[in-house]
XYZ file of C-alpha atoms in Angstrom:
561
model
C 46.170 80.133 68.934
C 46.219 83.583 67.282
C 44.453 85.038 70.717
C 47.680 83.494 72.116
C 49.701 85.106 69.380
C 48.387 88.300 70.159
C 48.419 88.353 73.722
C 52.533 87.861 73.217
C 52.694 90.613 70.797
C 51.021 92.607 72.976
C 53.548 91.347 76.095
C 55.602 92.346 74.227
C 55.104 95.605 73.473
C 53.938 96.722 76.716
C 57.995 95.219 77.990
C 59.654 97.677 75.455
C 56.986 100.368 75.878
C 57.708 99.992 79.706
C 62.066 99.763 79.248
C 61.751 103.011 77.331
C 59.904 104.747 79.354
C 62.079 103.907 82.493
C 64.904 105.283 80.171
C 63.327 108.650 79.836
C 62.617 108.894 83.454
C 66.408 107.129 84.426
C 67.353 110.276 82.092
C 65.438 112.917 83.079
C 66.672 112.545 86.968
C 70.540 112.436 85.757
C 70.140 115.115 82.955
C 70.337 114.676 79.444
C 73.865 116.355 79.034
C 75.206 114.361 81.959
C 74.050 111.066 80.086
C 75.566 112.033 76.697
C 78.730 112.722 78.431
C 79.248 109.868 80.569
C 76.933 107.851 79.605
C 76.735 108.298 75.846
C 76.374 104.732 74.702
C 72.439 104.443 76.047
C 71.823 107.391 73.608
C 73.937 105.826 70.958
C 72.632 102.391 71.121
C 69.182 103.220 71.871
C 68.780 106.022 68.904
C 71.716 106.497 66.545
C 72.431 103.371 65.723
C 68.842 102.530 64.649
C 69.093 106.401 62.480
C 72.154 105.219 60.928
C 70.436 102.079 59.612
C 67.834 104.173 58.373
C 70.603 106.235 56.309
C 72.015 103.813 54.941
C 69.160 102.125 53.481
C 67.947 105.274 51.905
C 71.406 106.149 50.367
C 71.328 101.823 49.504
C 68.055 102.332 47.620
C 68.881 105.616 46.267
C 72.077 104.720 44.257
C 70.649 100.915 43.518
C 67.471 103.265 41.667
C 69.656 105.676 39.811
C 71.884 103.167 38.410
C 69.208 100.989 37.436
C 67.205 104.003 35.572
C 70.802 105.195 34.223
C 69.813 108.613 35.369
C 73.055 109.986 36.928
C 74.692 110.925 33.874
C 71.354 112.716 32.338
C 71.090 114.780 35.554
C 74.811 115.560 35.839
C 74.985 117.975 33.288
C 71.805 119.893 34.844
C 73.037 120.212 38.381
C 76.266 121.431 37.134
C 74.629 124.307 35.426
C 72.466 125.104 38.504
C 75.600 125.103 40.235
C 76.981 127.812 37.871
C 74.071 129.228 38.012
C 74.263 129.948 41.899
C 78.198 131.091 41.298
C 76.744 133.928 38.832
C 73.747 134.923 40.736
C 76.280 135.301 43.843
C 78.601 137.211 41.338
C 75.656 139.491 40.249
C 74.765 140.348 44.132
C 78.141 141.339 44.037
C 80.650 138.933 45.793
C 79.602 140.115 48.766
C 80.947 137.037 50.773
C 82.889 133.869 50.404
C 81.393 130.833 48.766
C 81.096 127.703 50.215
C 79.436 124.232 50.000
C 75.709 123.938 50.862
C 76.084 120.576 52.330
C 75.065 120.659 56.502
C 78.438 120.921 57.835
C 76.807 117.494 60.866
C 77.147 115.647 57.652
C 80.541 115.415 57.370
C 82.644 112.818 58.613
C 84.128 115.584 61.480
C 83.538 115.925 64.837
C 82.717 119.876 64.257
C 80.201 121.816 62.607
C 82.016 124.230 60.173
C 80.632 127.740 61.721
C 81.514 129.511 58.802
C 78.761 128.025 56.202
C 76.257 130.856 58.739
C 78.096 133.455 57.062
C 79.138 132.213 53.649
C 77.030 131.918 50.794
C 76.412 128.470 50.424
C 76.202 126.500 46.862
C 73.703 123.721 46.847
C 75.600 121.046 45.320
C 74.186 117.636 45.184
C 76.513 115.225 43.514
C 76.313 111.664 44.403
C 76.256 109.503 41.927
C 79.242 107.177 39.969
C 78.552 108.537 36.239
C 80.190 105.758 34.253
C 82.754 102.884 34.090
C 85.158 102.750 31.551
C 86.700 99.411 31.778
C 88.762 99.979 28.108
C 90.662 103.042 29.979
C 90.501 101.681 33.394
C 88.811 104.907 34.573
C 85.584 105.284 36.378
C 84.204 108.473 36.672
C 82.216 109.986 39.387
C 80.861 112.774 41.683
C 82.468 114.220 44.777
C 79.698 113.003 47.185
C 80.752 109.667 46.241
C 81.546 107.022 48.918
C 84.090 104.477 49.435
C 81.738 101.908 50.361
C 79.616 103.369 47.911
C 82.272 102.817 45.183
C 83.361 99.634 45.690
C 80.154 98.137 46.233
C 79.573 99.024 42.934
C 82.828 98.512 41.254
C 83.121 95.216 42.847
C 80.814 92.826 40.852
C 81.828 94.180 37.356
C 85.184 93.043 38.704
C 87.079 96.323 39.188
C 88.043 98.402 42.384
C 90.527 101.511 42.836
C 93.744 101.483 43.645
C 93.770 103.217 46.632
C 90.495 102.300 48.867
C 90.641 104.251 52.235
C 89.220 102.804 54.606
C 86.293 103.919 56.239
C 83.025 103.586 53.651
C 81.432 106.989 54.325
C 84.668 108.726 53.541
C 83.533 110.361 50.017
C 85.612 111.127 46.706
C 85.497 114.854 47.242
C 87.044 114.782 50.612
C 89.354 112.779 49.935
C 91.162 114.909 46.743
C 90.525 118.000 48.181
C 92.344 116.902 51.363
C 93.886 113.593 51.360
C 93.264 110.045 51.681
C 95.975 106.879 51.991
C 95.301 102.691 52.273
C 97.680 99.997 52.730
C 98.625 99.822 48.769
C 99.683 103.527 49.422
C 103.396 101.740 49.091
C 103.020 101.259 45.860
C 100.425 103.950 44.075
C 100.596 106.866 46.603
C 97.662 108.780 47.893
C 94.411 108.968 46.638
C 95.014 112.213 44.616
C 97.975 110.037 42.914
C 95.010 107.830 41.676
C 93.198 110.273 39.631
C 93.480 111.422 35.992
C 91.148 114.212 35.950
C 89.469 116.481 37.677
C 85.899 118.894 36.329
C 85.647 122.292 38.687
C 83.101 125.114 38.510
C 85.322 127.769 39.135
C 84.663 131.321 40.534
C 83.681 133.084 37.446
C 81.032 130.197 36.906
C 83.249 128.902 34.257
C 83.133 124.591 34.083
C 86.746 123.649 33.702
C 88.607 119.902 33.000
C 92.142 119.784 34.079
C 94.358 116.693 33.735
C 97.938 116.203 33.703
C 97.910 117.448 30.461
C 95.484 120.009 30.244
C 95.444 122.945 32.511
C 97.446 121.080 34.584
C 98.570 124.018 37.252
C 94.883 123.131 38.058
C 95.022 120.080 38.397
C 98.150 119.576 40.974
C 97.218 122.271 42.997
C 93.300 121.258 43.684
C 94.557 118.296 46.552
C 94.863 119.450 49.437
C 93.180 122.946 48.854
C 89.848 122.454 50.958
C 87.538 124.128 48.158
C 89.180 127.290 48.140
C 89.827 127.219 44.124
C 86.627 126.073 42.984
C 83.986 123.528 43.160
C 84.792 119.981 42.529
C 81.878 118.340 40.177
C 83.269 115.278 38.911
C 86.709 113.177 39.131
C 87.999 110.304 36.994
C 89.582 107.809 38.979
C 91.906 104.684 37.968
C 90.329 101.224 38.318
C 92.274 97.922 38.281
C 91.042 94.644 38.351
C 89.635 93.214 41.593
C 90.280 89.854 43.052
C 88.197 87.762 45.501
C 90.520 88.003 48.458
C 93.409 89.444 50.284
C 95.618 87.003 51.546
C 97.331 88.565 54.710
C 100.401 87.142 56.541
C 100.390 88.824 60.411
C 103.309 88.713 61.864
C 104.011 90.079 65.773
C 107.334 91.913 66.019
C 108.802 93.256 69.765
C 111.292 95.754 69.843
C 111.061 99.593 68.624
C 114.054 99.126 66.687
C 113.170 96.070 64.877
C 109.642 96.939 64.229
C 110.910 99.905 62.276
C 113.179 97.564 60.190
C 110.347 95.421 59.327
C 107.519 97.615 58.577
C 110.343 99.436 56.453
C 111.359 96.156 54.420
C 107.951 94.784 53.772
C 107.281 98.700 52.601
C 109.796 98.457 50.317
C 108.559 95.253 48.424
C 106.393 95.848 45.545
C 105.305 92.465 45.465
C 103.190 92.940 48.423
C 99.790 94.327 47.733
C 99.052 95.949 51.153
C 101.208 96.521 53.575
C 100.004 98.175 57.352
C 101.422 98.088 60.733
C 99.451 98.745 64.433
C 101.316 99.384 67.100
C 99.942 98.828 70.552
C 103.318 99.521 72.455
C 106.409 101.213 72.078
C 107.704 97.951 71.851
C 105.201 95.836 70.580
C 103.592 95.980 66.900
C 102.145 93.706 64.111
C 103.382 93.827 61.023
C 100.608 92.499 58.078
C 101.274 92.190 54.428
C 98.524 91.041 52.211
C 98.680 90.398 48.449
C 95.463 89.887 45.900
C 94.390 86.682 45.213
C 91.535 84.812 43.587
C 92.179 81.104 45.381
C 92.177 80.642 49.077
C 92.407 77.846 51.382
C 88.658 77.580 52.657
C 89.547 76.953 56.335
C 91.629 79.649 56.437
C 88.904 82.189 55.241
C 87.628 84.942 57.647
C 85.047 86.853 56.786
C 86.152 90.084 58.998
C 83.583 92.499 57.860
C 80.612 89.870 59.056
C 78.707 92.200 61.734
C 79.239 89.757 64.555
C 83.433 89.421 64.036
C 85.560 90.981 66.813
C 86.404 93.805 65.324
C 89.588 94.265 63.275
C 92.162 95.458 65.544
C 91.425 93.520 68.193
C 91.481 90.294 66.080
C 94.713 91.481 64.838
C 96.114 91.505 68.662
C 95.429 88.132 69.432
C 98.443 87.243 67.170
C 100.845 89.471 69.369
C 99.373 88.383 72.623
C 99.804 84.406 71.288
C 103.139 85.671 69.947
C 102.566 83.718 66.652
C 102.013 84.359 63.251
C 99.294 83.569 61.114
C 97.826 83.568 57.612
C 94.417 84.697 56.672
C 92.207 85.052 53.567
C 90.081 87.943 53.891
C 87.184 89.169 50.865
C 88.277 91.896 49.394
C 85.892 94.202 50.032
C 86.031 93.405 53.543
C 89.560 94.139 53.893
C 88.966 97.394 52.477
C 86.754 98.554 54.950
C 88.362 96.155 57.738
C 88.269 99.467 60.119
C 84.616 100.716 59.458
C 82.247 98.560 62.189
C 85.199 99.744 64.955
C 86.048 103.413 62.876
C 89.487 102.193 63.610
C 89.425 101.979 67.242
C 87.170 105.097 68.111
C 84.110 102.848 69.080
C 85.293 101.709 71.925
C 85.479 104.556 73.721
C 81.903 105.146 72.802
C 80.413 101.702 73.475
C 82.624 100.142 75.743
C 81.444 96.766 75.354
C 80.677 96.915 71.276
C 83.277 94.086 70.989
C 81.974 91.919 73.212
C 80.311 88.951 71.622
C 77.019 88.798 72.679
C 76.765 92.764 71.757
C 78.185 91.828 68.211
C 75.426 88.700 67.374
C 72.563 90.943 68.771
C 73.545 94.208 68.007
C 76.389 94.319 65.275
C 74.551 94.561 62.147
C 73.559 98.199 63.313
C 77.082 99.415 64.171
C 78.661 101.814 63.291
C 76.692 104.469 64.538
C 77.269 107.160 61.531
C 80.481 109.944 62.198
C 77.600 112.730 61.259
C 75.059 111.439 63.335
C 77.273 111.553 66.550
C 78.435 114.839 65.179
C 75.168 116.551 65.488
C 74.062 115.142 68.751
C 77.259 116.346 70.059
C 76.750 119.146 73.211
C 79.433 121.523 73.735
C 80.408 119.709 77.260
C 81.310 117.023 74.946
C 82.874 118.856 72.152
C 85.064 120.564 75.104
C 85.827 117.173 76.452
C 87.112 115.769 72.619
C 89.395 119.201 71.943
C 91.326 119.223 75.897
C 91.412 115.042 76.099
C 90.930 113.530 72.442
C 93.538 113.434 69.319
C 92.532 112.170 66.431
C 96.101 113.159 64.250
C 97.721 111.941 61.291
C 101.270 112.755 60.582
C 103.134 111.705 57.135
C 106.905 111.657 57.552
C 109.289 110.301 55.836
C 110.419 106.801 56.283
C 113.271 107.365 57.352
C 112.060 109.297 60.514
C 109.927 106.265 61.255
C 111.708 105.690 64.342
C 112.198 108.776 65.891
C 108.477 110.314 64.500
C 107.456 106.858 66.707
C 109.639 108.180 69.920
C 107.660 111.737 69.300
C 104.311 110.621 69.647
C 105.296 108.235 72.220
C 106.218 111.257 74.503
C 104.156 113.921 73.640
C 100.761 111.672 73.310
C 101.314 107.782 74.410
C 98.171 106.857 72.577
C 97.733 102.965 71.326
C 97.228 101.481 68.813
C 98.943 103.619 66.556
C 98.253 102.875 63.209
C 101.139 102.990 60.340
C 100.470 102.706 56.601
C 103.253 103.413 54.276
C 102.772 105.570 51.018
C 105.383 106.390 48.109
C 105.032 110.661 47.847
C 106.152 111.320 44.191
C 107.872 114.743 43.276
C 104.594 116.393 42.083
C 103.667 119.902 41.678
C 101.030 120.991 44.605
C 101.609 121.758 48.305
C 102.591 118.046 49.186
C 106.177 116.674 47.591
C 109.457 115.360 48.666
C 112.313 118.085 49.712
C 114.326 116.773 47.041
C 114.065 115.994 43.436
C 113.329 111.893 43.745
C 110.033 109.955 44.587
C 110.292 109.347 48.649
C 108.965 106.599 50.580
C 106.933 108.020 53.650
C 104.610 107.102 56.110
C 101.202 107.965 57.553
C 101.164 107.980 61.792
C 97.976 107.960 62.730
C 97.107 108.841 66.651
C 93.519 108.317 67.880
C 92.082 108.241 71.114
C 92.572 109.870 74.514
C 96.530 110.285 75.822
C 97.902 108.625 78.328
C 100.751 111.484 78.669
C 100.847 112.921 82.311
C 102.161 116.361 80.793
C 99.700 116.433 77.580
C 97.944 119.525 77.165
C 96.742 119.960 73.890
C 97.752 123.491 72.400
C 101.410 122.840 73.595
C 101.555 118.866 72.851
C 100.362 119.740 69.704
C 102.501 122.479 68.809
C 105.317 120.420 70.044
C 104.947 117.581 67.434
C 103.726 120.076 64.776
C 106.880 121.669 65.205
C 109.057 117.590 64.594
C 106.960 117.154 61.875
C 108.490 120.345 60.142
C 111.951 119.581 61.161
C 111.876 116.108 59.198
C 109.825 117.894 56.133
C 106.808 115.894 57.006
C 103.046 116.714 56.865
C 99.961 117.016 58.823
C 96.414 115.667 57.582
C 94.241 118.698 57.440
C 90.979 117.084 58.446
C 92.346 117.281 62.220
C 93.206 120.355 64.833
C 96.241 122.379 63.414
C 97.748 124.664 65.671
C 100.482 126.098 63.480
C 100.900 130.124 62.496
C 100.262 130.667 58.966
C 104.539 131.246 58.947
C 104.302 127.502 59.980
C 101.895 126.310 57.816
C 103.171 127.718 54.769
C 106.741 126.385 56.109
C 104.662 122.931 55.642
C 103.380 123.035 52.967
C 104.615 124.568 49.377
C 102.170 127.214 48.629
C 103.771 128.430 45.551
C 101.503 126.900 42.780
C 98.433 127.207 45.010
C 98.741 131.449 45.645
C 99.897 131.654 41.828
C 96.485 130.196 41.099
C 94.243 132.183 43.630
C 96.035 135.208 42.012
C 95.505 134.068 38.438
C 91.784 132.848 38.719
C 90.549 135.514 40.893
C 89.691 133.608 43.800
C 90.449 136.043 46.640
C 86.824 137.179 46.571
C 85.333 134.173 46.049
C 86.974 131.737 48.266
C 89.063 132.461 51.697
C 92.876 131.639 51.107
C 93.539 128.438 52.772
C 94.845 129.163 55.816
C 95.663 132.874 55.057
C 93.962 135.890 55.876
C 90.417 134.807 55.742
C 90.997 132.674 58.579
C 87.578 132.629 60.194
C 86.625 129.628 58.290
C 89.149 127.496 58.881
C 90.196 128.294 62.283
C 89.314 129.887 65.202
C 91.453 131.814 67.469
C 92.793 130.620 71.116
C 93.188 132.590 74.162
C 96.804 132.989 73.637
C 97.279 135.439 70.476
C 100.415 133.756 69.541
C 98.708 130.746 67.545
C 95.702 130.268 65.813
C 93.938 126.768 65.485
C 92.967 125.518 62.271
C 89.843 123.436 62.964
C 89.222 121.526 59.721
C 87.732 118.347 61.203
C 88.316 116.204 63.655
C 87.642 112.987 60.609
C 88.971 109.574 60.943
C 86.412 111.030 64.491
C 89.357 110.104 63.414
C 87.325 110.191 59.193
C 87.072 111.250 57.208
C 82.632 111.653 56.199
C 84.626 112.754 53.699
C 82.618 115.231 51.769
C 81.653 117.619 48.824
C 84.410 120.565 47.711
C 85.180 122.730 50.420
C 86.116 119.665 52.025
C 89.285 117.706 53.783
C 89.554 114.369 54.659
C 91.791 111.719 56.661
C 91.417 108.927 54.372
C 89.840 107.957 57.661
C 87.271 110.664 58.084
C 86.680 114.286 56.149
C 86.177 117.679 56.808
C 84.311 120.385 55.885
């Protein structure tokens, strides 16, 4: 019996040994580049998918063992000395060059490797931990390397979560304050910066400075959306509120460009509805879902969604428009949260094209996905060159009002489905990103990812073109993603006024390159036509994104470095 035993083992074995090694030679005779370009799924499935596994356990059993030994909020206090220590040491060398983050710019949730950290000087900062929960304020408190997933896996069982949970899990805390980040309950509590009550930086004279609403508060609504280039973000407090078991989510199919508008802009409007999110996979053709927290639910109507071998979320969501019916779900909330993560929205299938095929799901679904940073550094340049001329991964914020004609825009100047719409309320803040007038303003988050299907795309011009509507309606751009604006046009954008006042006040010129100004190298790099330059701050979404560390932009989706 066990001689039986071990001659199967050994079968076995020799089978796989034998498979792999007619890989190598199957990809030896085609040539490794041509195999991650056309054929980039073998190297996906075969060895990223199995790394990413590995990751995540590590970072599993990592925050599991600090939490248990209550060690994060010991060590805080240390590493944010060594990090001060690293700002004065670069200050006594004599501020030579530009700081920036330490973190390996592959482990980002971006599609590019940040160039600029080769000629920076880069501050180790290793921040990863959630510090402490403070359920009588409703705050939890954390560090910027912080992940979604992360967060609300821990969150979760003491019976809290965030307000705002963007969706993909490795999209961190850092990225997503010092860009952006958005959900479905965006409606009603606004982007993820809108979340936070506080915010610890190391700023460029070493200095360790708290800013809040109330104190130092120029800070404080200028750090979103300012990439790292006013300090180094060590800690944020974040709003909790309590969490409930499900979501229950109504999906309803709507036809007609006109009417989906109407819809998506009614449910927006109603602050009884939790979540509220929209895909479009037509001009013409959308689903509309609303979701509100719950803790019953009717048990045969429960779908487990984030379950490795479910279809995947968007194409679940379909088979209500294609059966032109309606339907009611109840969906755990933490799966709901991260409802896009196995898929990264609708990325993966371009990447595996069969990943949502069922027999792929049962056998191989508890491995996917394959991790943003991990596809990032196995990246060639044929392949980065094929993502910049034939890939968008966008998100525009306009306001809702513009819904229809922002939908016409990227209809024409991209015609990529799905599109993916999530509404958020923009209050009249301080900081680069507010209304045009005086009043709170409903607005809405575009998102475009995938390859065009526009005959006259080309993507400096496309780009520019829609830039250039997004401007005209006094909307925004997520930073994670290509920019191709002139600083004029950025700066047109965005409201720069607090954010130079600060640079000038804290003496940051030396220490950090103005964001996008004249220290553009970092940022952007420069096209053959001298007319524009490209801000490259990510990807994402990939679309992220992972979000990362200070000195880092992210989609709510995906981050940047």
């Amino acid at each position: 019996m066990e001689r039986e035993r071990a001659v199967g083992v050994m079968s076995a074995l020799w089978s796989v040994g034998a498979g792999l090694l007619l890989l190598l030679l199957w990809v030896r005779h085609r040539g490794l580049e041509a195999v991650l370009v056309h054929h980039r799924w073998v190297f996906v499935c075969f060895f990223l998918l199995p790394l990413s596994i590995l990751f995540d356990i590590y970072y599993q059993l990592r925050a599991w063992a600090v939490w248990r030994l209550h060690s994060a909020p010991r060590q805080h206090a240390q590493r944010v000395r060594h990090i001060q220590e690293q700002v004065r040491e670069w200050k006594k060398e004599g501020s030579k060059r530009y700081m920036c983050t330490g973190r390996p710019g592959w482990l980002t949730v971006s599609l590019r490797v940040g160039k600029y950290k080769k000629t920076h000087k880069n501050i180790m900062i290793n921040l990863m931990d959630v510090l402490e929960v403070d359920s009588e304020r409703q705050v939890v408190r954390v560090e910027p390397l912080v992940s979604m997933g992360q967060l609300t896996a821990h969150l979760n069982p003491m019976g809290w979560t965030i307000p705002v949970v963007p969706e993909l899990d490795d999209l961190t805390v850092g990225g997503l304050i010092m860009g952006t980040g958005i959900e479905s309950s965006s409606h009603i509590y606004g982007l993820f910066q809108h979340t936070c009550v506080a915010y610890e930086l190391v700023l460029a004279d070493g200095s360790l400075v708290r800013c809040s609403p109330t104190e130092n508060s120029d800070l404080f609504y200028a750090v979103p959306w300012s990439c790292g280039t006013l300090g180094f973000l060590v800690a944020a407090e974040i709003k909790m509120i309590p969490a409930k078991k499900y979501v229950k989510i109504h999906y309803e199919p709507v036809r007609g460009l006109q009417k989906i508008c109407e819809k998506f802009t009614e449910e927006s409007k109603k602050k009884e509805n939790s979540f509220v999110e929209g895909l479009l996979y037509s001009l013409d053709e959308a689903v509309i879902m609303t979701g509100v927290l719950t803790d019953e639910a009717e048990q045969s109507k429960i779908n487990r969604i984030g379950n490795y071998y479910k279809p995947w979320f968007f194409k679940h969501v379909e088979k209500y428009l294609k059966a032109d019916r309606t339907g009611v779900e109840y969906i755990p909330s933490r799966h709901y949260y991260h409802r896009h993560t196995r898929s990264i929205f609708w990325e993966l299938q371009d990447i595996i094209p069969f990943g949502n095929n069922p027999v792929f799901r049962y056998l191989f679904g508890w491995m996917v996905p394959p991790k943003i940073s991990l596809l990032k550094l196995t990246q060639g340049e044929a392949i980065r060159k094929l993502y910049e001329q034939h890939h968008v991964v966008q998100d525009m914020l306009v306001p809702m009002k513009s819904l229809e004609k922002s939908i016409q825009t990227f209809h024409v100047d991209l015609n990529v489905y799905p599109v993916w719409l999530c509404p958020f309320i923009l209050p009249n803040n301080p900081g680069m990103v507010h209304p045009k007038g005086n009043e709170t303003e409903l607005y809405v988050d575009i998102g475009a990812y995938g390859e065009p299907k526009s005959k006259q795309f080309e993507a400096r011009a496309s780009m520019r073109q829609m830039e250039k509507f997004v401007r005209s309606v006094h909307g925004f751009q997520m930073l994670y993603a290509d920019c191709y604006m002139t600083r004029e046009e950025f700066w047109d954008m965005f409201d720069g006024s607090l954010y130079h006042k600060l640079r000038e006040e804290m003496n940051c010129k030396d220490a950090f390159p103005e964001y996008p100004g004249a220290a553009l190298q970092w940022l952007i790099h420069t096209p053959s036509s001298s007319s524009c330059v490209m801000v490259v701050l990510g990807c994402s979404r990939c679309p992220a994104q992972q979000l990362s560390s200070p000195g880092v932009a992210s989609a709510g989706k995906l981050s940047i470095e």
